[in-house]
Coordinates of C-alpha atoms and ligand atoms in Angstrom, one line a residue:
X368 CA 10.7 -24.2 11.9
X369 CA 11.1 -25.1 8.3
X370 CA 10.0 -24.4 4.8
X371 CA 7.9 -26.9 2.8
X372 CA 11.0 -28.8 1.7
X373 CA 12.2 -29.2 5.2
X374 CA 15.0 -26.6 5.1
X375 CA 15.4 -24.3 8.1
X376 CA 14.0 -20.9 7.7
X377 CA 16.5 -18.0 7.5
X378 CA 16.1 -14.5 8.6
X379 CA 17.1 -11.1 7.3
X380 CA 16.7 -8.0 9.4
X381 CA 16.7 -4.6 7.8
X382 CA 17.5 -1.5 9.9
X383 CA 17.9 2.1 8.9
X384 CA 20.2 4.9 10.0
X385 CA 21.1 8.5 9.5
X386 CA 17.7 9.8 8.5
X387 CA 14.2 8.3 8.0
X388 CA 12.4 7.9 4.7
X389 CA 15.4 6.3 2.9
X390 CA 13.2 3.7 1.4
X391 CA 13.9 0.8 3.7
X392 CA 10.5 -0.7 2.8
X393 CA 11.2 -0.6 -0.9
X394 CA 14.7 -2.0 -0.3
X395 CA 13.3 -4.9 1.8
X396 CA 10.6 -5.5 -0.7
X397 CA 13.1 -5.5 -3.6
X398 CA 15.3 -8.1 -1.8
X399 CA 12.1 -10.1 -1.3
X400 CA 11.4 -10.0 -5.0
X401 CA 14.9 -11.0 -5.9
X402 CA 14.9 -14.0 -3.6
X403 CA 11.5 -15.0 -4.9
X404 CA 12.9 -14.8 -8.5
X405 CA 15.5 -17.2 -7.3
X406 CA 12.9 -19.8 -6.4
X407 CA 12.7 -19.2 -2.6
X408 CA 9.5 -18.8 -0.5
X409 CA 9.8 -15.4 1.0
X410 CA 7.7 -13.3 3.3
X411 CA 8.2 -9.8 4.7
X412 CA 7.4 -8.3 8.1
X413 CA 7.4 -4.8 9.5
X414 CA 8.0 -4.0 13.2
X415 CA 6.8 -0.5 14.0
X416 CA 8.1 1.1 17.2
X417 CA 5.1 3.3 17.9
X418 CA 2.6 2.7 20.7
X419 CA -0.6 2.7 18.6
X420 CA -1.8 -0.9 18.4
X421 CA -2.1 -0.4 14.6
X422 CA -2.0 2.7 12.3
X423 CA -5.8 2.6 11.8
X424 CA -6.4 5.4 14.3
X425 CA -3.7 7.7 12.9
X426 CA -4.3 10.6 10.6
X427 CA -3.2 10.0 7.0
X428 CA -1.2 13.2 7.4
X429 CA 0.8 11.6 10.2
X430 CA 1.3 8.2 8.8
X431 CA 0.3 8.1 5.1
X432 CA -2.0 5.4 3.9
X433 CA -3.4 2.6 6.1
X434 CA -2.9 -0.5 4.1
X435 CA -5.5 -3.2 4.6
X436 CA -4.8 -6.9 4.2
X437 CA -7.2 -9.7 3.2
X438 CA -7.7 -10.6 6.9
X439 CA -8.7 -7.1 7.7
X440 CA -5.6 -5.9 9.5
X441 CA -4.9 -2.2 9.3
X442 CA -1.2 -2.0 8.6
X443 CA 1.7 0.3 7.7
X444 CA 1.9 1.4 4.1
X445 CA 5.2 -0.6 3.7
X446 CA 3.0 -3.7 3.6
X447 CA 1.6 -2.3 0.4
X448 CA 5.1 -2.2 -1.1
X449 CA 5.7 -5.8 0.2
X450 CA 2.6 -7.1 -1.4
X451 CA 3.2 -5.3 -4.7
X452 CA 6.8 -6.5 -4.9
X453 CA 6.5 -10.1 -3.8
X454 CA 2.9 -10.6 -4.9
X455 CA 1.8 -12.6 -1.8
X456 CA -1.1 -11.9 0.4
X457 CA 0.1 -10.8 3.9
X458 CA -1.8 -10.6 7.2
X459 CA -1.8 -9.1 10.6
X460 CA 1.2 -11.2 11.6
X461 CA 3.3 -9.3 9.1
X462 CA 2.9 -5.9 10.9
X463 CA 3.5 -5.6 14.6
X464 CA 3.8 -2.5 16.7
X465 CA 5.1 -1.8 20.1
X466 CA 1.6 -1.2 21.2
X467 CA 0.5 -4.6 20.1
X468 CA 3.4 -6.3 21.8
X469 CA 2.7 -4.5 25.1
X470 CA -1.0 -5.2 24.8
X471 CA -0.2 -8.9 24.6
X472 CA 2.4 -8.9 27.3
X473 CA 0.1 -7.0 29.7
X474 CA -2.8 -9.3 28.9
X475 CA -0.6 -12.3 29.8
X476 CA 0.5 -10.6 33.0
X477 CA -3.1 -10.0 34.0
X478 CA -3.9 -13.7 33.3
X479 CA -1.1 -14.6 35.7
X480 CA 0.9 -16.3 32.9
X481 CA 4.2 -15.0 34.3
X482 CA 3.9 -16.8 37.5
X483 CA 5.0 -14.1 39.9
X484 CA 7.9 -12.7 37.8
X485 CA 8.5 -9.0 37.5
X486 CA 7.6 -8.3 33.9
X487 CA 10.3 -6.4 32.1
X488 CA 11.4 -5.2 28.7
X489 CA 14.2 -7.8 28.8
X490 CA 13.2 -10.7 28.6
X491 CA 9.4 -10.4 28.4
X492 CA 9.0 -7.8 25.7
X493 CA 12.0 -9.0 23.7
X494 CA 10.7 -12.6 24.0
X495 CA 7.4 -11.6 22.6
X496 CA 9.1 -9.8 19.7
X497 CA 11.1 -12.8 18.9
X498 CA 8.0 -15.0 19.1
X499 CA 6.2 -12.8 16.6
X500 CA 9.2 -13.0 14.2
X501 CA 9.3 -16.8 14.4
X502 CA 5.6 -17.1 13.8
X503 CA 6.3 -16.3 10.2
X504 CA 8.7 -19.2 9.7
X505 CA 6.3 -22.0 8.6
X506 CA 6.2 -22.3 4.8
X507 CA 9.0 -19.8 4.2
X508 CA 12.7 -20.1 3.3
X509 CA 13.4 -16.6 4.2
X510 CA 11.7 -14.1 6.5
X511 CA 12.7 -10.5 5.9
X512 CA 11.9 -8.2 8.9
X513 CA 12.2 -4.5 8.6
X514 CA 12.6 -2.5 11.8
X515 CA 10.7 0.9 11.6
X516 CA 12.3 4.1 12.6
X517 CA 16.1 4.8 12.7
X518 CA 18.8 3.4 14.8
X519 CA 19.3 5.7 17.8
X520 CA 15.5 6.2 18.4
X521 CA 14.6 5.3 22.0
X522 CA 11.5 3.5 20.8
X523 CA 13.5 1.1 18.5
X524 CA 15.8 -0.2 21.3
X525 CA 13.7 -3.2 22.4
X526 CA 13.4 -4.4 18.8
X527 CA 17.1 -4.0 18.2
X528 CA 17.8 -5.9 21.4
X529 CA 15.4 -8.6 20.3
X530 CA 17.1 -9.1 16.9
X531 CA 20.5 -9.1 18.5
X532 CA 19.4 -12.0 20.7
X533 CA 17.8 -13.6 17.8
X534 CA 21.0 -13.9 15.9
X535 CA 22.8 -15.2 19.0
X536 CA 20.2 -17.9 19.4
X537 CA 19.9 -18.9 15.7
X538 CA 23.5 -18.6 14.5
X539 CA 25.3 -16.6 11.9
X540 CA 24.3 -18.7 8.9
X541 CA 20.6 -18.3 9.8
X542 CA 20.3 -14.6 10.5
X543 CA 21.8 -11.6 8.8
X544 CA 21.6 -7.8 9.3
X545 CA 21.3 -5.3 6.5
X546 CA 21.6 -1.6 7.4
X547 CA 20.3 1.1 5.1
X548 CA 22.1 4.4 5.3
X549 CA 22.6 7.7 3.5
X550 CA 25.8 8.9 1.8
X551 CA 25.0 12.7 1.5
X552 CA 26.6 14.9 -1.2
X553 CA 27.8 18.1 0.4
X554 CA 27.8 20.6 -2.5
X555 CA 30.1 23.1 -0.7
X556 CA 32.8 20.5 -0.4
X557 CA 31.9 18.9 -3.7
X558 CA 32.1 15.5 -1.9
X559 CA 30.1 12.5 -0.8
X560 CA 30.4 12.1 3.0
X561 CA 30.7 8.8 4.7
X562 CA 30.8 10.1 8.3
X563 CA 27.1 9.8 9.1
X564 CA 27.2 6.2 7.9
X565 CA 30.2 5.5 10.1
X566 CA 28.4 7.0 13.1
X567 CA 25.2 5.1 12.5
X568 CA 27.0 1.8 12.1
X569 CA 28.9 2.5 15.3
X570 CA 25.7 3.1 17.1
X571 CA 24.4 -0.3 15.9
X572 CA 27.6 -1.9 17.0
X573 CA 27.3 -0.4 20.5
X574 CA 24.1 -2.4 20.9
X575 CA 25.8 -5.5 19.7
X576 CA 24.7 -5.6 16.1
X577 CA 27.4 -5.8 13.4
X578 CA 25.7 -5.3 10.0
X579 CA 26.6 -7.8 7.4
X580 CA 25.5 -5.7 4.4
X581 CA 25.2 -1.9 4.0
X582 CA 22.8 -0.5 1.4
X583 CA 24.0 3.1 0.8
X584 CA 21.4 5.5 -0.6
X585 CA 23.1 8.1 -2.7
X586 CA 22.4 10.6 -5.4
X587 CA 25.8 10.1 -7.0
X588 CA 27.8 7.0 -7.9
X589 CA 30.1 5.7 -5.1
X590 CA 33.6 5.1 -6.5
X591 CA 35.7 2.1 -5.6
X592 CA 37.8 4.1 -3.1
X593 CA 34.8 5.3 -1.3
X594 CA 33.3 1.8 -1.1
X595 CA 36.6 0.5 0.3
X596 CA 36.6 3.4 2.8
X597 CA 33.1 2.6 4.0
X598 CA 33.9 -1.1 4.2
X599 CA 37.0 -0.4 6.3
X600 CA 35.3 1.9 8.8
X601 CA 32.2 -0.2 9.2
X602 CA 33.8 -3.6 9.3
X603 CA 31.7 -4.8 6.4
X604 CA 33.3 -6.7 3.5
X605 CA 33.8 -4.6 0.4
X606 CA 31.4 -6.7 -1.8
X607 CA 28.7 -6.2 0.9
X608 CA 28.7 -2.4 0.5
X609 CA 25.9 -1.9 -2.0
X610 CA 25.2 1.3 -3.7
X611 CA 21.6 2.3 -4.1
X612 CA 21.3 5.3 -6.3
X613 CA 18.0 7.2 -6.9
X614 CA 16.1 5.6 -9.7
X615 CA 13.3 6.8 -11.9
X616 CA 10.7 4.3 -10.7
X617 CA 10.6 2.2 -7.5
X618 CA 10.2 -0.9 -9.6
X619 CA 13.7 -0.4 -10.9
X620 CA 15.2 -0.9 -7.4
X621 CA 15.3 -4.8 -7.6
X622 CA 17.1 -4.6 -10.9
X623 CA 19.6 -2.1 -9.5
X624 CA 20.2 -4.1 -6.3
X625 CA 20.6 -7.3 -8.4
X626 CA 23.2 -5.5 -10.6
X627 CA 25.1 -4.9 -7.4
X628 CA 24.8 -8.6 -6.5
X629 CA 22.8 -8.1 -3.4
X630 CA 20.9 -11.4 -3.8
X631 CA 24.2 -13.3 -4.2
X632 CA 25.7 -11.7 -1.1
X633 CA 22.6 -12.5 0.9
X634 CA 22.5 -16.1 -0.2
X635 CA 26.2 -16.7 0.4
X636 CA 25.9 -15.4 3.9
X637 CA 22.8 -17.5 4.6
X638 CA 24.4 -20.5 2.9
X639 CA 21.5 -21.0 0.6
X640 CA 22.0 -22.6 -2.9
X641 CA 19.5 -21.2 -5.3
X642 CA 19.2 -20.9 -9.1
X643 CA 19.9 -17.5 -10.7
X644 CA 17.2 -14.8 -10.7
X645 CA 14.9 -14.7 -13.7
X646 CA 14.2 -11.0 -14.1
X647 CA 12.8 -10.9 -17.7
X648 CA 9.2 -10.1 -16.7
X649 CA 10.2 -7.6 -14.1
X650 CA 12.5 -5.9 -16.6
X651 CA 9.6 -5.6 -19.0
X652 CA 7.5 -3.9 -16.3
X653 CA 10.2 -1.4 -15.7
X654 CA 10.6 -0.7 -19.4
X655 CA 6.8 -0.1 -19.7
X656 CA 6.9 2.4 -16.8
X657 CA 10.0 4.2 -18.0
X658 CA 9.4 4.2 -21.7
X659 CA 5.8 3.4 -22.6
X660 CA 5.1 3.2 -26.3
X661 CA 1.5 4.4 -26.4
X662 CA 1.7 7.9 -25.2
X663 CA 0.3 9.3 -21.9
X664 CA -2.9 10.1 -20.1
X665 CA -3.6 12.7 -17.4
X666 CA -5.5 11.7 -14.4
X667 CA -6.9 14.1 -11.8
X668 CA -7.2 12.6 -8.3
X669 CA -9.5 14.8 -6.3
X670 CA -9.2 14.1 -2.5
X671 CA -8.7 15.7 0.8
X672 CA -5.2 14.4 1.8
X673 CA -3.6 15.6 -1.5
X674 CA -0.8 17.5 0.3
X675 CA 0.7 14.1 1.3
X676 CA 0.6 11.8 -1.6
X677 CA 1.7 8.9 0.7
X678 CA -1.9 9.0 1.9
X679 CA -2.9 7.6 -1.4
X680 CA 0.2 5.4 -2.0
X681 CA -1.7 2.4 -3.3
X682 CA -4.0 4.5 -5.5
X683 CA -0.9 6.1 -7.1
X684 CA 0.7 2.7 -7.7
X685 CA -2.4 1.1 -9.0
X686 CA -2.8 4.0 -11.5
X687 CA 0.8 3.3 -12.6
X688 CA -0.1 -0.4 -13.0
X689 CA -3.1 0.7 -15.1
X690 CA -0.5 2.4 -17.3
X691 CA 1.6 -0.7 -17.5
X692 CA -1.5 -2.7 -18.7
X693 CA -2.1 -0.1 -21.5
X694 CA 1.6 0.7 -22.2
X695 CA 1.0 4.4 -21.5
X696 CA 2.5 6.9 -19.0
X697 CA 0.1 8.0 -16.3
X698 CA 0.5 11.6 -15.2
X699 CA -1.3 12.1 -11.9
X700 CA -2.3 15.5 -10.6
X701 CA -3.3 15.5 -6.9
X702 CA -6.0 18.2 -6.6
X703 CA -7.4 19.3 -3.3
X704 CA -11.2 18.9 -3.2
X705 CA -11.5 22.1 -1.2
X706 CA -10.4 24.1 -4.3
X707 CA -13.3 22.7 -6.2
X708 CA -16.5 23.8 -4.5
X709 CA -18.5 25.9 -6.9
X710 CA -15.9 26.0 -9.7
X711 CA -15.3 22.4 -10.9
X712 CA -15.7 23.3 -14.6
X713 CA -12.4 24.6 -15.6
X714 CA -10.0 22.6 -13.5
X715 CA -11.0 19.2 -14.9
X716 CA -11.0 20.2 -18.6
X717 CA -7.4 19.1 -19.3
X718 CA -7.8 15.6 -17.8
X719 CA -8.5 12.2 -19.4
X720 CA -10.0 10.7 -16.2
X721 CA -11.1 11.6 -12.7
X722 CA -10.5 9.4 -9.6
X723 CA -12.0 10.2 -6.2
X724 CA -10.3 8.0 -3.6
X725 CA -11.3 7.1 0.0
X726 CA -11.5 9.5 2.9
X727 CA -13.1 10.3 6.2
X728 CA -14.8 13.5 7.5
X729 CA -16.7 16.3 5.9
X730 CA -14.0 18.6 4.7
X731 CA -13.9 19.0 1.0
X732 CA -17.0 16.9 0.3
X733 CA -18.9 19.6 -1.7
X734 CA -15.8 19.9 -3.9
X735 CA -15.8 16.2 -4.6
X736 CA -19.5 16.4 -5.5
X737 CA -18.8 19.2 -8.0
X738 CA -16.0 17.2 -9.6
X739 CA -18.2 14.1 -10.0
X740 CA -20.9 16.2 -11.5
X741 CA -18.6 17.6 -14.1
X742 CA -17.2 14.2 -15.0
X743 CA -20.8 12.7 -15.3
X744 CA -22.1 15.6 -17.4
X745 CA -19.0 15.8 -19.6
X746 CA -18.3 12.1 -20.3
X747 CA -15.0 12.2 -18.4
X748 CA -14.1 8.7 -17.3
X749 CA -14.8 8.6 -13.5
X750 CA -13.6 6.1 -10.9
X751 CA -15.0 6.4 -7.4
X752 CA -13.4 4.4 -4.6
X753 CA -15.2 4.0 -1.3
X754 CA -15.8 7.7 -0.4
X755 CA -15.7 8.3 -4.1
X756 CA -18.6 5.9 -4.7
X757 CA -20.5 7.5 -1.9
X758 CA -20.0 10.9 -3.4
X759 CA -21.2 9.6 -6.8
X760 CA -24.4 8.3 -5.2
X761 CA -25.0 11.6 -3.4
X762 CA -24.3 13.7 -6.5
X763 CA -26.6 11.5 -8.6
X764 CA -29.4 11.6 -6.0
X765 CA -29.2 15.3 -5.8
X766 CA -28.8 16.3 -9.4
X767 CA -30.5 13.4 -11.3
X768 CA -33.1 11.9 -8.9
X769 CA -34.3 15.3 -7.6
X770 CA -33.3 14.9 -4.0
X771 CA -31.5 18.2 -3.4
X772 CA -30.7 17.5 0.3
X773 CA -29.4 14.0 -0.2
X774 CA -26.3 13.3 1.8
X775 CA -24.3 10.8 3.8
X776 CA -25.2 10.1 7.4
X777 CA -21.5 10.6 8.1
X778 CA -21.6 14.3 7.1
X779 CA -25.3 15.3 7.7
X780 CA -27.0 13.0 10.2
X781 CA -30.2 15.2 9.8
X782 CA -30.5 14.9 6.0
X783 CA -34.0 14.0 5.0
X784 CA -32.4 11.7 2.3
X785 CA -29.5 9.8 3.8
X786 CA -28.6 8.0 0.7
X787 CA -25.4 6.8 2.4
X788 CA -26.1 5.4 5.9
X789 CA -24.7 3.4 8.7
X790 CA -24.9 -0.4 8.7
X791 CA -27.0 -1.8 11.5
X792 CA -24.0 -3.7 12.8
X793 CA -22.1 -0.4 13.2
X794 CA -24.8 1.4 15.1
X795 CA -23.7 0.8 18.6
X796 CA -20.0 0.9 18.2
X797 CA -18.3 3.7 20.2
X798 CA -14.6 2.8 19.9
X799 CA -12.6 3.8 16.8
X800 CA -9.8 1.2 16.5
X801 CA -10.5 -1.7 14.2
X802 CA -14.2 -1.3 14.2
X803 CA -15.0 -0.6 10.5
X804 CA -16.0 -3.1 7.9
X805 CA -12.4 -4.3 7.2
X806 CA -10.7 -6.7 4.9
X807 CA -11.9 -9.2 2.3
X808 CA -15.6 -9.6 1.3
X809 CA -17.1 -11.2 -1.7
X810 CA -19.0 -9.2 -4.4
X811 CA -21.3 -10.6 -7.1
X812 CA -21.3 -8.8 -10.4
X813 CA -24.4 -8.2 -12.3
X814 CA -24.5 -10.3 -15.5
X815 CA -25.0 -7.5 -18.0
X816 CA -22.7 -4.9 -16.3
X817 CA -19.6 -3.4 -17.5
X818 CA -17.9 -4.4 -14.2
X819 CA -18.7 -8.0 -15.0
X820 CA -17.1 -7.5 -18.5
X821 CA -14.1 -5.8 -16.9
X822 CA -13.4 -8.5 -14.3
X823 CA -14.5 -11.3 -16.6
X824 CA -15.8 -13.4 -13.6
X825 CA -19.1 -13.5 -11.8
X826 CA -17.8 -13.1 -8.2
X827 CA -14.8 -11.2 -6.9
X828 CA -13.2 -10.7 -3.5
X829 CA -12.0 -7.2 -2.6
X830 CA -10.8 -5.4 0.5
X831 CA -12.8 -2.9 2.6
X832 CA -12.2 -0.2 5.1
X833 CA -15.3 1.9 5.8
X834 CA -18.3 2.4 8.1
X835 CA -21.0 3.6 5.8
X836 CA -23.0 1.9 3.0
X837 CA -25.5 2.8 0.2
X838 CA -28.9 3.1 1.8
X839 CA -31.0 0.2 0.5
X840 CA -34.1 2.4 0.7
X841 CA -32.8 4.5 -2.2
X842 CA -31.6 1.7 -4.5
X843 CA -34.8 1.7 -6.6
X844 CA -34.9 5.4 -7.3
X845 CA -31.2 5.4 -8.2
X846 CA -31.7 2.5 -10.5
X847 CA -34.7 4.0 -12.1
X848 CA -32.7 7.1 -13.0
X849 CA -29.9 5.0 -14.5
X850 CA -27.4 4.4 -11.8
X851 CA -26.9 0.6 -11.8
X852 CA -26.1 -1.3 -8.7
X853 CA -23.7 -3.5 -10.6
X854 CA -22.1 -5.4 -7.7
X855 CA -23.8 -6.7 -4.6
X856 CA -22.8 -8.8 -1.6
X857 CA -23.9 -12.4 -2.0
X858 CA -27.0 -11.9 0.2
X859 CA -27.8 -8.7 -1.9
X860 CA -27.8 -6.7 1.3
X861 CA -24.9 -4.4 0.5
X862 CA -24.1 -2.4 -2.6
X863 CA -20.5 -3.0 -3.5
X864 CA -20.4 -1.5 -7.0
X865 CA -22.3 1.1 -9.0
X866 CA -22.1 2.3 -12.6
X867 CA -23.8 4.9 -14.7
X868 CA -24.7 3.5 -18.0
X869 CA -25.1 6.6 -20.1
X870 CA -21.4 7.5 -20.0
X871 CA -18.1 6.2 -21.4
X872 CA -16.8 4.9 -18.1
X873 CA -18.4 5.8 -14.7
X874 CA -17.7 3.2 -12.1
X875 CA -17.7 3.2 -8.3
X876 CA -16.8 0.6 -5.8
X877 CA -17.3 0.5 -2.0
X878 CA -14.1 -1.5 -1.6
X879 CA -10.5 -0.6 -2.3
X880 CA -9.3 -2.3 -5.5
X881 CA -6.0 -0.4 -5.3
X882 CA -4.9 -2.7 -2.5
X883 CA -4.9 -5.7 -4.8
X884 CA -3.2 -4.2 -7.8
X885 CA 0.3 -5.4 -8.6
X886 CA 2.8 -4.3 -11.2
X887 CA 2.8 -7.9 -12.4
X888 CA -1.0 -8.1 -12.3
X889 CA -2.6 -4.7 -12.8
X890 CA -6.0 -4.6 -11.2
X891 CA -8.7 -5.0 -13.9
X892 CA -10.6 -1.9 -12.8
X893 CA -7.5 0.3 -13.0
X894 CA -6.5 -1.2 -16.3
X895 CA -9.9 -0.5 -17.7
X896 CA -10.1 3.0 -16.3
X897 CA -6.8 3.9 -17.8
X898 CA -8.0 2.3 -21.0
X899 CA -11.0 4.6 -21.0
X900 CA -8.7 7.6 -20.3
X901 CA -6.6 6.5 -23.3
X902 CA -9.7 6.6 -25.5
X903 CA -10.6 10.0 -24.2
X904 CA -7.1 11.3 -24.8
X905 CA -7.1 10.0 -28.4
X906 CA -10.3 12.0 -29.0
X907 CA -12.7 9.1 -29.3
X908 CA -15.9 10.0 -27.7
X909 CA -18.1 7.3 -26.2
X910 CA -17.2 4.1 -27.9
X911 CA -20.0 2.1 -29.5
X912 CA -19.2 -0.9 -27.3
X913 CA -19.6 1.3 -24.2
X914 CA -22.9 2.6 -25.5
X915 CA -24.1 -0.9 -26.1
X916 CA -23.1 -2.0 -22.6
X917 CA -24.8 1.0 -21.3
X918 CA -28.0 0.4 -23.3
X919 CA -28.1 -3.1 -21.8
X920 CA -28.2 -1.5 -18.4
X921 CA -31.2 0.6 -19.3
X922 CA -33.2 2.3 -16.6
X923 CA -35.1 0.0 -14.3
X924 CA -34.2 -3.2 -16.2
Ligands
LIG461 N1 -15.9 7.7 5.3 C1 -16.5 6.7 4.5 C2 -17.0 5.5 5.4 O1 -16.5 5.4 6.5 C3 -15.6 6.2 3.4 C4 -14.4 5.5 3.9 C5 -13.4 5.3 2.9 O2 -13.4 6.0 1.9 N2 -12.4 4.4 3.1 O3 -17.8 4.8 4.9

């Protein structure tokens, strides 16, 4: 396998030890960015040891956000970090779980592909894992594969065995291992402790993997002596012991790792010659996040999974990107929609914008409706994403169109006015996994709409993950009362975007724009939403321009 210039593809495996949640995904993604800045074609892959075929069926509380790729794969949230850091569109091939590997191997066994063999973890499962890694080689100089979980987990063993074999087969100059570990500070002893790292590396070595590089997460600087000690005990060269101290923003991690020469060490080990990294633009992004020059805005996100912000990871990042575009700090408060029912007035007063993100199930819906109502009536910039759009439509139908019992079929199948309903193609589906409208679909923007102005193109492609849609039978009454259907599918069958004209900024989309926002390319809707919040914060009421755009969208036109 080779990259476009005919060079052999090289592989970097990233494992983690000591504890989970050390930021392996961000470290892997940061290395990806550094290598990309050195002119290499890079891709990233996550191997997840759980048995679910994909995370699509898991509760957001269990797993955080389900990240959706263009090809409609429901993937681990680390793929979001990968895409945001390397700014490449990834696919199903970039996230593989144990469940998917077994599903394939068992299907092959049923077809008789193994010709009478006893099917076993070694070699059949490990061969399938290696095949899935190699699949990413075409077109890439370097494939970075992160192994989920921590070393020592029973579930991770087949993956670790597979990558051990992989290095054996491909050779030292083609495959390296990076191990991410924690150097905890023990306050009682006033010391940083290296023992957990020594143990975790020993555990890796027992299964035949000698890490080439250690990335040590720490709250305090590691002095030279400590680095030498870690190197000595773990058999890793001193210059390959990299300190990764906590930083203010995740976007600083590539800069920090570069300062520690991580990219040089990786390229030396892989025997790749590449120009130095150009990090000027990336440094500018970090400066804008850490020290924006145009003040700050406060955004309320009203949703149902607010106890675990990871459930809305991409929304959080896209709001930060909106801040980058406007050179402002974005302060986000995660408010539980359940606290809103009946009392939305006061809680939203201090904010410059309201965002209602995606979600499933009835819990907290009435609170979301109250929040939308307040934003609509009080000129608070409102951005509704997927469930957020659906709530805006329900609220508008109830309180503006005079349909007090309007609801979504998802929450009230008996509602006389199901303004949100199920697509025909979804009617007879009984299984849950992978059965929603998923992935990339085109959306045509209405000529005179604000959405069209914001995107500045006539047609966009955005990613979806939902079952329900705006009910076409209610389009006319909604439009007559001033809720514009500003984005439609090319056949005009599906409503993709709505906006309320008589308002400074009131936009909803059935898709998830947060999935396509990058720090290097903030999504236009997020940039514009934060822009509207900046106007609100600066005390400007509805801008003349917004009024004009609104007038052009007048009722029933
Ligand atoms: N539950 C809604 C649906 O399935 C919204 C989904 C979402 O917000 N992603 O249509």
